[in-house]
Tab-separated table of C-alpha atoms in Angstrom:
chain	number	residue	atom	x	y	z
A	83	MET	CA	102.445	113.953	178.254
A	84	LEU	CA	101.953	110.180	178.200
A	85	MET	CA	98.185	110.452	177.948
A	86	GLN	CA	98.587	112.989	175.175
A	87	GLN	CA	100.796	110.533	173.334
A	88	ARG	CA	98.086	107.903	173.585
A	89	ALA	CA	95.638	110.252	171.952
A	90	LEU	CA	97.812	110.899	168.886
A	91	GLY	CA	96.263	109.580	165.711
A	92	ARG	CA	93.476	107.747	167.520
A	93	ALA	CA	89.848	108.686	167.978
A	94	PRO	CA	88.493	105.896	170.183
A	95	VAL	CA	84.783	105.226	170.297
A	96	PHE	CA	83.616	104.852	173.889
A	97	ARG	CA	80.344	103.096	174.529
A	98	HIS	CA	80.059	104.591	177.966
A	99	GLY	CA	80.623	108.229	178.897
A	100	PRO	CA	82.526	109.483	181.910
A	101	ALA	CA	80.970	108.365	185.167
A	102	LYS	CA	79.346	111.090	187.221
A	103	VAL	CA	81.319	111.296	190.425
A	104	ALA	CA	79.913	113.161	193.379
A	105	LEU	CA	82.612	115.407	194.790
A	106	ARG	CA	83.838	115.308	198.352
A	107	THR	CA	85.000	118.859	198.517
A	108	SER	CA	85.343	118.619	202.278
A	109	VAL	CA	88.270	116.265	201.806
A	110	ARG	CA	91.080	118.735	201.256
A	111	SER	CA	94.485	118.254	202.757
A	112	LYS	CA	98.078	118.684	201.744
A	113	ALA	CA	98.169	114.924	201.240
A	114	LEU	CA	95.059	114.415	199.070
A	115	LEU	CA	93.107	115.972	196.244
A	116	MET	CA	89.654	114.718	195.176
A	117	ASP	CA	88.468	117.324	192.663
A	118	ALA	CA	86.453	116.280	189.600
A	119	GLU	CA	89.489	116.596	187.334
A	120	CYS	CA	91.135	113.771	189.273
A	121	PHE	CA	88.584	111.325	187.863
A	122	THR	CA	87.877	112.524	184.317
A	123	ILE	CA	88.179	109.290	182.364
A	124	PRO	CA	85.460	107.387	180.443
A	125	ALA	CA	84.336	103.920	181.466
A	126	ALA	CA	85.075	100.754	179.492
A	127	PRO	CA	82.228	99.045	177.631
A	128	ASP	CA	80.282	96.202	179.233
A	129	LEU	CA	82.028	92.992	178.132
A	130	ILE	CA	80.691	90.502	180.693
A	131	PRO	CA	79.361	87.377	178.915
A	132	GLU	CA	75.666	86.596	179.261
A	133	GLY	CA	74.572	83.955	181.756
A	134	PRO	CA	72.331	83.201	184.748
A	135	TRP	CA	73.272	86.447	186.444
A	136	LYS	CA	72.250	90.075	186.337
A	137	LYS	CA	74.700	92.848	185.558
A	138	VAL	CA	74.576	95.629	188.160
A	139	ALA	CA	76.397	98.838	189.047
A	140	GLY	CA	78.738	99.279	191.970
A	141	GLY	CA	82.119	97.827	190.993
A	142	VAL	CA	84.050	96.661	194.053
A	143	CYS	CA	81.340	98.139	196.296
A	144	ALA	CA	78.517	96.074	194.787
A	145	ALA	CA	79.272	93.247	197.199
A	146	GLN	CA	78.104	93.781	200.765
A	147	GLY	CA	80.795	94.316	203.360
A	148	PHE	CA	83.202	96.439	201.301
A	149	LYS	CA	84.101	100.114	201.008
A	150	ALA	CA	86.442	101.848	198.586
A	151	THR	CA	87.903	105.195	197.624
A	152	GLY	CA	90.454	106.843	195.383
A	153	ALA	CA	92.349	110.136	195.433
A	154	HIS	CA	95.268	112.092	194.017
A	155	ALA	CA	98.268	111.895	196.338
A	156	GLY	CA	100.968	113.245	194.048
A	157	LEU	CA	102.458	109.871	193.163
A	158	ARG	CA	102.429	110.280	189.381
A	159	ALA	CA	105.093	112.199	187.473
A	160	SER	CA	102.655	115.005	186.720
A	161	GLY	CA	98.988	115.932	186.506
A	162	LYS	CA	96.108	115.629	188.938
A	163	LYS	CA	94.745	112.221	187.968
A	164	ALA	CA	93.937	110.092	191.021
A	165	ASP	CA	96.804	107.738	191.876
A	166	LEU	CA	95.949	106.025	195.163
A	167	ALA	CA	93.112	103.528	195.688
A	168	LEU	CA	91.909	101.692	198.765
A	169	VAL	CA	89.458	98.798	199.119
A	170	VAL	CA	88.544	97.801	202.680
A	171	ALA	CA	86.415	94.973	204.056
A	172	ASP	CA	84.188	95.766	207.038
A	173	ALA	CA	85.533	92.589	208.639
A	174	PRO	CA	88.536	90.576	207.457
A	175	ALA	CA	87.505	88.716	204.291
A	176	THR	CA	88.530	85.342	202.922
A	177	ALA	CA	91.340	86.067	200.464
A	178	ALA	CA	92.941	84.462	197.442
A	179	GLY	CA	95.528	85.786	195.032
A	180	THR	CA	97.182	84.986	191.725
A	181	PHE	CA	100.491	86.587	190.875
A	182	THR	CA	102.971	87.102	188.065
A	183	GLN	CA	105.461	84.348	187.308
A	184	ASN	CA	108.007	86.894	186.123
A	185	VAL	CA	111.198	86.200	188.100
A	186	MET	CA	111.632	89.957	188.569
A	187	CYS	CA	108.375	90.222	190.492
A	188	ALA	CA	107.736	93.507	192.261
A	189	ALA	CA	108.051	94.224	195.978
A	190	PRO	CA	104.249	94.378	196.529
A	191	VAL	CA	103.894	90.967	194.859
A	192	LEU	CA	106.494	89.502	197.188
A	193	TYR	CA	104.778	91.154	200.149
A	194	CYS	CA	101.327	89.782	199.226
A	195	LYS	CA	102.662	86.270	198.683
A	196	ASP	CA	104.346	86.390	202.088
A	197	VAL	CA	101.128	87.559	203.764
A	198	LEU	CA	98.980	84.851	202.157
A	199	LYS	CA	101.372	82.179	203.405
A	200	ARG	CA	100.510	83.247	206.946
A	201	ASN	CA	96.954	84.493	206.709
A	202	GLN	CA	93.867	83.954	204.555
A	203	LYS	CA	91.820	86.758	206.083
A	204	ILE	CA	92.478	90.198	204.602
A	205	LYS	CA	91.163	93.598	205.644
A	206	ALA	CA	92.376	95.919	202.877
A	207	VAL	CA	94.016	96.274	199.460
A	208	LEU	CA	96.050	99.443	198.831
A	209	THR	CA	97.036	100.269	195.244
A	210	ASN	CA	99.253	103.057	193.976
A	211	ALA	CA	99.896	104.262	190.421
A	212	GLY	CA	103.048	106.064	189.312
A	213	GLN	CA	105.821	103.725	190.389
A	214	ALA	CA	105.760	99.941	190.022
A	215	ASN	CA	108.170	99.397	192.938
A	216	ALA	CA	109.747	96.613	190.840
A	217	ALA	CA	113.488	96.075	190.423
A	218	THR	CA	113.981	98.342	193.439
A	219	GLY	CA	115.883	95.871	195.635
A	220	THR	CA	115.771	95.708	199.423
A	221	LEU	CA	114.841	99.374	199.776
A	222	GLY	CA	111.783	98.849	197.582
A	223	TYR	CA	110.587	96.005	199.789
A	224	GLU	CA	111.154	98.144	202.870
A	225	ASP	CA	109.024	100.844	201.244
A	226	ALA	CA	106.251	98.301	200.743
A	227	VAL	CA	106.420	97.239	204.383
A	228	ALA	CA	106.329	100.881	205.496
A	229	THR	CA	103.135	101.554	203.516
A	230	ALA	CA	101.521	98.434	204.963
A	231	LYS	CA	102.413	99.546	208.483
A	232	ALA	CA	100.972	103.000	207.864
A	233	LEU	CA	97.703	101.558	206.560
A	234	ALA	CA	97.443	99.012	209.369
A	235	ALA	CA	97.812	101.842	211.861
A	236	ALA	CA	95.149	103.901	210.109
A	237	LEU	CA	92.678	100.994	210.022
A	238	GLY	CA	93.539	99.505	213.414
A	239	CYS	CA	94.484	96.097	212.038
A	240	SER	CA	97.534	93.889	211.553
A	241	THR	CA	99.989	94.272	208.670
A	242	ASP	CA	99.151	90.618	207.930
A	243	GLU	CA	95.679	91.831	206.937
A	244	ILE	CA	97.016	94.236	204.296
A	245	MET	CA	97.594	93.558	200.604
A	246	LEU	CA	99.542	95.891	198.305
A	247	GLN	CA	99.532	96.564	194.564
A	248	SER	CA	101.689	98.977	192.567
A	249	THR	CA	101.786	100.027	188.926
A	250	GLY	CA	103.890	102.470	186.961
A	251	VAL	CA	107.500	102.805	185.906
A	252	ILE	CA	109.751	99.834	186.705
A	253	GLY	CA	113.001	100.553	188.536
A	254	ARG	CA	111.795	103.593	190.445
A	255	ARG	CA	111.040	103.713	194.135
A	256	MET	CA	107.761	105.105	195.327
A	257	LYS	CA	107.402	108.746	196.356
A	258	MET	CA	107.311	107.937	200.047
A	259	GLU	CA	107.325	111.622	201.033
A	260	ASN	CA	103.860	111.866	199.444
A	261	PHE	CA	102.689	108.293	199.917
A	262	ILE	CA	102.962	107.887	203.706
A	263	PRO	CA	101.144	111.135	204.663
A	264	ALA	CA	98.323	110.275	202.235
A	265	ILE	CA	97.516	106.887	203.783
A	266	PRO	CA	95.737	107.998	206.991
A	267	GLU	CA	93.942	110.711	205.015
A	268	ILE	CA	92.590	108.397	202.314
A	269	ALA	CA	91.289	105.989	204.952
A	270	LYS	CA	88.963	108.790	206.124
A	271	THR	CA	87.307	109.025	202.688
A	272	LEU	CA	86.066	105.419	202.374
A	273	GLY	CA	82.495	104.858	201.221
A	274	ALA	CA	80.264	102.096	199.851
A	275	SER	CA	78.651	103.924	196.918
A	276	THR	CA	79.053	103.385	193.193
A	277	GLU	CA	80.922	106.698	193.067
A	278	ASP	CA	83.391	105.524	195.707
A	279	ALA	CA	84.063	102.368	193.690
A	280	HIS	CA	84.583	104.450	190.554
A	281	ARG	CA	87.159	106.653	192.281
A	282	ALA	CA	89.152	103.573	193.152
A	283	ALA	CA	88.898	102.192	189.606
A	284	VAL	CA	90.213	105.448	188.125
A	285	ALA	CA	93.044	105.770	190.639
A	286	ILE	CA	94.692	102.490	189.630
A	287	THR	CA	94.917	103.328	185.901
A	288	THR	CA	98.117	104.354	184.100
A	289	THR	CA	98.083	104.606	180.286
A	290	ASP	CA	94.513	103.279	180.301
A	291	LEU	CA	92.094	105.407	178.292
A	292	VAL	CA	89.130	103.991	180.214
A	293	SER	CA	88.456	102.871	183.758
A	294	LYS	CA	87.585	99.199	184.132
A	295	GLU	CA	85.023	97.994	186.654
A	296	ALA	CA	82.023	95.670	186.628
A	297	ALA	CA	79.619	93.821	188.903
A	298	LEU	CA	76.907	91.180	188.734
A	299	GLN	CA	74.472	89.455	191.041
A	300	VAL	CA	73.381	85.837	191.193
A	301	GLN	CA	71.207	83.693	193.454
A	302	ILE	CA	73.202	81.359	195.697
A	303	GLY	CA	71.444	79.239	198.302
A	304	GLY	CA	68.354	81.433	198.131
A	305	LYS	CA	70.374	84.590	198.782
A	306	THR	CA	71.380	87.385	196.411
A	307	VAL	CA	75.141	87.299	196.021
A	308	HIS	CA	77.178	90.054	194.375
A	309	VAL	CA	80.528	89.779	192.636
A	310	GLY	CA	82.281	93.024	191.731
A	311	GLY	CA	85.677	94.058	190.557
A	312	MET	CA	88.052	96.569	189.047
A	313	CYS	CA	91.262	96.217	187.091
A	314	LYS	CA	93.806	98.224	185.163
A	315	GLY	CA	95.967	97.481	182.182
A	316	SER	CA	96.573	98.658	178.638
A	317	GLY	CA	100.196	97.882	177.791
A	318	MET	CA	102.727	95.329	179.025
A	319	ILE	CA	99.879	92.840	178.966
A	320	HIS	CA	100.689	89.152	178.641
A	321	PRO	CA	99.784	87.844	182.115
A	322	ASN	CA	101.214	84.548	183.286
A	323	MET	CA	99.893	84.258	186.801
A	324	ALA	CA	99.594	80.743	187.883
A	325	THR	CA	101.518	95.896	184.424
A	326	MET	CA	97.933	94.135	185.145
A	327	LEU	CA	96.203	94.595	188.470
A	328	GLY	CA	92.781	93.459	189.629
A	329	VAL	CA	90.658	93.386	192.775
A	330	VAL	CA	87.536	91.203	192.977
A	331	THR	CA	85.034	91.398	195.818
A	332	CYS	CA	82.265	88.921	196.620
A	333	ASP	CA	79.782	88.734	199.483
A	334	ALA	CA	79.171	84.983	199.331
A	335	ALA	CA	80.122	82.786	202.275
A	336	VAL	CA	82.574	80.308	200.751
A	337	ALA	CA	85.218	78.032	202.232
A	338	PRO	CA	88.762	79.481	201.901
A	339	GLU	CA	90.203	76.570	199.933
A	340	LEU	CA	87.234	76.603	197.540
A	341	TRP	CA	87.467	80.384	197.062
A	342	THR	CA	91.161	80.038	196.234
A	343	GLN	CA	90.352	77.413	193.605
A	344	MET	CA	87.643	79.622	192.095
A	345	VAL	CA	89.886	82.676	191.824
A	346	LYS	CA	92.723	80.671	190.278
A	347	ARG	CA	90.464	78.929	187.758
A	348	ALA	CA	88.810	82.201	186.832
A	349	SER	CA	92.227	83.831	186.363
A	350	VAL	CA	93.258	81.131	183.888
A	351	ALA	CA	90.067	81.630	181.850
A	352	SER	CA	90.249	85.427	181.960
A	353	PHE	CA	93.358	87.453	182.786
A	354	ASN	CA	95.679	84.624	181.727
A	355	SER	CA	93.873	84.489	178.374
A	356	ILE	CA	94.564	88.038	177.216
A	357	THR	CA	97.536	89.612	175.503
A	358	VAL	CA	98.323	93.060	174.148
A	359	ASP	CA	102.046	93.003	173.455
A	360	GLY	CA	103.552	89.743	174.711
A	361	ASP	CA	105.307	91.361	177.691
A	362	THR	CA	104.621	89.740	181.065
A	363	SER	CA	104.620	92.393	183.752
A	364	THR	CA	106.603	92.302	186.978
A	365	ASN	CA	103.481	93.358	188.884
A	366	ASP	CA	100.623	91.171	187.633
A	367	CYS	CA	98.331	90.515	190.552
A	368	VAL	CA	94.680	89.636	191.093
A	369	ILE	CA	93.305	89.600	194.629
A	370	GLY	CA	89.896	88.120	195.429
A	371	LEU	CA	88.073	88.883	198.681
A	372	ALA	CA	84.912	87.141	199.934
A	373	SER	CA	83.119	88.754	202.873
A	374	GLY	CA	80.312	86.252	203.514
A	375	ALA	CA	77.960	89.189	204.140
A	376	ALA	CA	75.271	87.872	201.773
A	377	GLY	CA	74.148	85.466	204.474
A	378	ASN	CA	74.082	82.276	202.381
A	379	ALA	CA	74.989	78.915	203.831
A	380	LEU	CA	78.733	78.354	203.617
A	381	VAL	CA	79.627	76.892	200.221
A	382	THR	CA	82.032	74.014	200.824
A	383	ASP	CA	81.317	71.315	198.216
A	384	PRO	CA	82.983	72.124	194.868
A	385	ASN	CA	80.550	69.790	193.107
A	386	SER	CA	77.419	71.458	194.473
A	387	ALA	CA	75.124	73.501	192.246
A	388	ASP	CA	75.825	76.619	194.336
A	389	ALA	CA	79.598	76.219	193.992
A	390	LYS	CA	79.393	75.699	190.238
A	391	LEU	CA	77.137	78.730	189.791
A	392	LEU	CA	79.371	80.950	191.940
A	393	ASP	CA	82.426	79.675	190.079
A	394	SER	CA	80.873	80.564	186.715
A	395	ALA	CA	79.797	84.003	187.977
A	396	VAL	CA	83.294	84.828	189.254
A	397	THR	CA	84.749	83.651	185.931
A	398	ALA	CA	82.267	85.746	183.935
A	399	LEU	CA	83.036	88.861	185.985
A	400	MET	CA	86.779	88.390	185.566
A	401	GLN	CA	86.420	87.669	181.841
A	402	GLY	CA	84.517	90.917	181.399
A	403	LEU	CA	87.277	92.823	183.172
A	404	ALA	CA	90.044	91.034	181.282
A	405	LYS	CA	88.405	91.718	177.927
A	406	SER	CA	88.185	95.404	178.808
A	407	ILE	CA	91.987	95.433	179.188
A	408	ALA	CA	92.474	93.948	175.726
A	409	TRP	CA	89.836	96.321	174.300
A	410	ASP	CA	91.823	99.232	175.736
A	411	GLY	CA	95.195	97.933	174.518
A	412	GLU	CA	97.609	100.762	173.818
A	413	GLY	CA	96.866	102.175	170.370
A	414	ALA	CA	94.174	99.546	169.714
A	415	THR	CA	91.228	100.063	167.368
A	416	CYS	CA	89.476	96.732	168.059
A	417	LEU	CA	89.167	93.834	170.479
A	418	LEU	CA	90.206	90.454	169.088
A	419	GLU	CA	88.264	87.415	170.269
A	420	ILE	CA	89.944	84.164	169.280
A	421	GLU	CA	87.958	80.961	169.799
A	422	VAL	CA	89.537	77.535	169.289
A	423	LYS	CA	87.597	74.283	169.010
A	424	GLY	CA	88.461	70.647	168.403
A	425	ALA	CA	91.640	70.497	170.492
A	426	ARG	CA	92.599	67.548	172.653
A	427	SER	CA	91.967	69.539	175.828
A	428	ASP	CA	90.757	72.949	176.968
A	429	ASP	CA	94.311	73.855	177.975
A	430	ASP	CA	95.569	73.067	174.468
A	431	ALA	CA	92.798	75.163	172.952
A	432	ARG	CA	93.623	78.155	175.173
A	433	ILE	CA	97.309	77.940	174.263
A	434	ILE	CA	96.502	77.981	170.539
A	435	ALA	CA	94.041	80.848	170.968
A	436	ARG	CA	96.572	82.898	172.900
A	437	SER	CA	99.224	82.233	170.253
A	438	VAL	CA	96.950	83.672	167.573
A	439	ALA	CA	95.915	86.618	169.757
A	440	GLY	CA	99.573	87.435	170.383
A	441	SER	CA	100.858	87.203	166.809
A	442	SER	CA	102.340	90.583	165.853
A	443	LEU	CA	101.839	89.797	162.160
A	444	ALA	CA	98.197	88.832	162.614
A	445	LYS	CA	97.568	91.855	164.849
A	446	SER	CA	99.145	94.163	162.259
A	447	ALA	CA	96.954	92.678	159.534
A	448	PHE	CA	93.828	93.323	161.601
A	449	PHE	CA	94.864	96.938	162.068
A	450	GLY	CA	95.334	97.244	158.298
A	451	HIS	CA	91.941	95.571	157.684
A	452	ASP	CA	93.755	92.871	155.750
A	453	PRO	CA	92.070	89.408	155.933
A	454	ASN	CA	95.450	87.677	155.800
A	455	TRP	CA	94.294	84.395	157.301
A	456	GLY	CA	97.663	82.724	156.609
A	457	ARG	CA	99.081	84.588	159.602
A	458	ILE	CA	96.350	83.100	161.780
A	459	ALA	CA	97.163	79.608	160.525
A	460	ALA	CA	100.882	80.153	161.126
A	461	ALA	CA	100.317	81.388	164.683
A	462	ALA	CA	98.199	78.341	165.465
A	463	GLY	CA	100.935	76.149	164.031
A	464	TYR	CA	103.758	77.538	166.179
A	465	SER	CA	101.743	77.513	169.401
A	466	GLY	CA	103.535	74.361	170.552
A	467	ILE	CA	100.347	72.285	170.413
A	468	ILE	CA	100.420	69.419	167.924
A	469	PHE	CA	97.496	68.966	165.541
A	470	ASP	CA	96.973	67.664	162.018
A	471	GLN	CA	97.156	70.579	159.594
A	472	GLU	CA	94.536	68.839	157.443
A	473	ASP	CA	92.078	69.500	160.285
A	474	LEU	CA	92.728	73.244	160.416
A	475	GLY	CA	89.875	75.643	159.801
A	476	VAL	CA	89.817	79.446	160.000
A	477	GLN	CA	86.745	81.661	160.112
A	478	LEU	CA	86.649	85.471	160.247
A	479	GLY	CA	83.308	86.710	161.534
A	480	SER	CA	80.794	84.657	159.530
A	481	MET	CA	83.216	84.049	156.614
A	482	LYS	CA	84.990	80.721	156.288
A	483	LEU	CA	88.519	81.252	154.953
A	484	MET	CA	89.935	77.761	155.414
A	485	GLU	CA	88.355	74.374	156.058
A	486	ALA	CA	89.854	70.914	156.589
A	487	GLY	CA	93.292	72.304	155.826
A	488	GLN	CA	92.225	73.712	152.475
A	489	PRO	CA	91.987	77.412	151.562
A	490	LEU	CA	88.541	78.547	150.459
A	491	ALA	CA	87.518	81.157	147.964
A	492	PHE	CA	86.050	84.193	149.728
A	493	ASP	CA	85.137	87.765	148.964
A	494	LYS	CA	88.166	89.779	150.090
A	495	ALA	CA	86.274	93.052	149.744
A	496	THR	CA	83.597	91.801	152.151
A	497	ALA	CA	86.210	90.569	154.615
A	498	ASN	CA	88.042	93.893	154.387
A	499	LYS	CA	84.785	95.763	155.027
A	500	TYR	CA	84.048	93.576	158.070
A	501	LEU	CA	87.412	94.500	159.587
A	502	LYS	CA	87.180	98.151	158.609
A	503	ASP	CA	83.644	98.590	159.975
A	504	THR	CA	84.472	96.750	163.215
A	505	CYS	CA	87.613	98.780	163.856
A	506	ALA	CA	85.815	102.038	163.035
A	507	LYS	CA	83.500	101.508	166.020
A	508	HIS	CA	86.185	99.902	168.227
A	509	GLY	CA	84.208	96.682	168.147
A	510	THR	CA	85.106	92.997	168.438
A	511	VAL	CA	86.735	91.072	165.592
A	512	GLN	CA	85.780	87.409	165.964
A	513	VAL	CA	88.051	84.612	164.766
A	514	LEU	CA	87.225	80.904	164.992
A	515	VAL	CA	90.004	78.333	164.607
A	516	THR	CA	89.249	74.602	164.463
A	517	VAL	CA	92.100	72.113	164.900
A	518	GLY	CA	90.348	68.751	164.930
A	519	LYS	CA	87.401	66.925	166.441
A	520	GLY	CA	88.553	66.787	170.043
A	521	PRO	CA	86.518	67.995	173.047
A	522	GLY	CA	88.878	70.859	173.900
A	523	LYS	CA	87.747	74.440	173.479
A	524	GLY	CA	89.147	77.739	174.651
A	525	MET	CA	89.247	81.452	174.079
A	526	ALA	CA	91.747	84.284	174.210
A	527	TRP	CA	91.474	88.012	173.706
A	528	GLY	CA	93.838	90.594	172.327
A	529	CYS	CA	93.846	93.702	170.147
A	530	ASP	CA	95.268	94.931	166.874
A	531	LEU	CA	98.765	96.407	166.638
A	532	SER	CA	98.799	100.006	165.443
A	533	TYR	CA	101.371	102.727	164.847
A	534	ASP	CA	100.278	104.378	168.088
A	535	TYR	CA	101.519	101.467	170.200
A	536	VAL	CA	105.086	102.350	169.226
A	537	LYS	CA	104.449	106.074	169.734
A	538	ILE	CA	103.170	105.460	173.247
A	539	ASN	CA	105.970	103.154	174.352
A	540	ALA	CA	108.954	104.703	172.576
A	541	GLU	CA	109.091	107.587	175.062
A	542	TYR	CA	107.426	106.044	178.109
A	543	THR	CA	109.732	107.603	180.711
A	544	THR	CA	110.634	110.791	178.835
């Protein structure tokens, strides 16, 4: 019913068709289902920025040393869509994580944070869709521990090598009667193909209309290094990690402390720079795993050329994934890309950009194809960052609407057509805001606010 609600009044334009998934018809048990109908969802468009890397297929399996899978285990309220995903490293991988700062953080978030305090080598990430296992008290945490124990037994590893992610309805415990029996069965279906990665990417989605995965390769120390990832998210998107989930895999050999820094920096410039509705989830979590299987010399110096290139590649991959979440915002007809220049610092610029991207009034105007630039100016002004209003400039696409604090004459019909044509193809509306002559620059991404967003969320649990 929920997916049908998302479809009401919206005819999204997908740039990529459904991925062709080879069936594993031999995998049939009471615990799992892996028929084609479990994975019938289109793929998100390619939104990775250009750079000194090559975009490749493979998602989380693009990097050497990782396998993945996804299946239907009966965890959702209804339907046969896959709802359980597993990513496993051949050998324990260097791990880093960023998590929600919502005080009501979910049981799997608490579990992962506890594990990373004790161990930086992780074997597997298990993700379920259907129940968020948030606001479930002590019993919810015990459920999380029980799933970790079941997976550790299936993989022959320690529970301190297991990470957990959950997404779905807050306040409901997981369907343990279906979950626990499915764990040893799903471990038997792991594979390293593009299709295996796609199964996992589909299984973690909820109200998403598209699956979200990407990968790229780059030369590090004379070796070909791959960075791949998958994520989910469409509503309740306003991450503050210092219901959005992500897993990033990399086969570079990189020092643990440096990998942690890279994942955290990339999160700030990607997942922490998107917003759909201003609601910070209880379950926000991004886990990065580095296997070292590429065979490059260990990257230890953060100022080295190799470290800087790997850092930029990880950031680009995560930005592409994050933008796909905003593009697929519930009820959205366009992706908003807000760029801010001239701030005192990059952090200031990102805060202003995110304020504009999150303005309900500005988002509504974009949906109505109304070039109401005053709402953009207002959102920049209440961001909390101080700037001289006489330095403010606003540009929509190639059209300057305001410069040096002064409104400019512009062709409203042309601006309206730009918005209408962009939204008709579910494209990217570009907004440039200048706030001075400082060195700070930053970007944020969001989406327009349509009638369908309310339709989707008004009856989420009914």
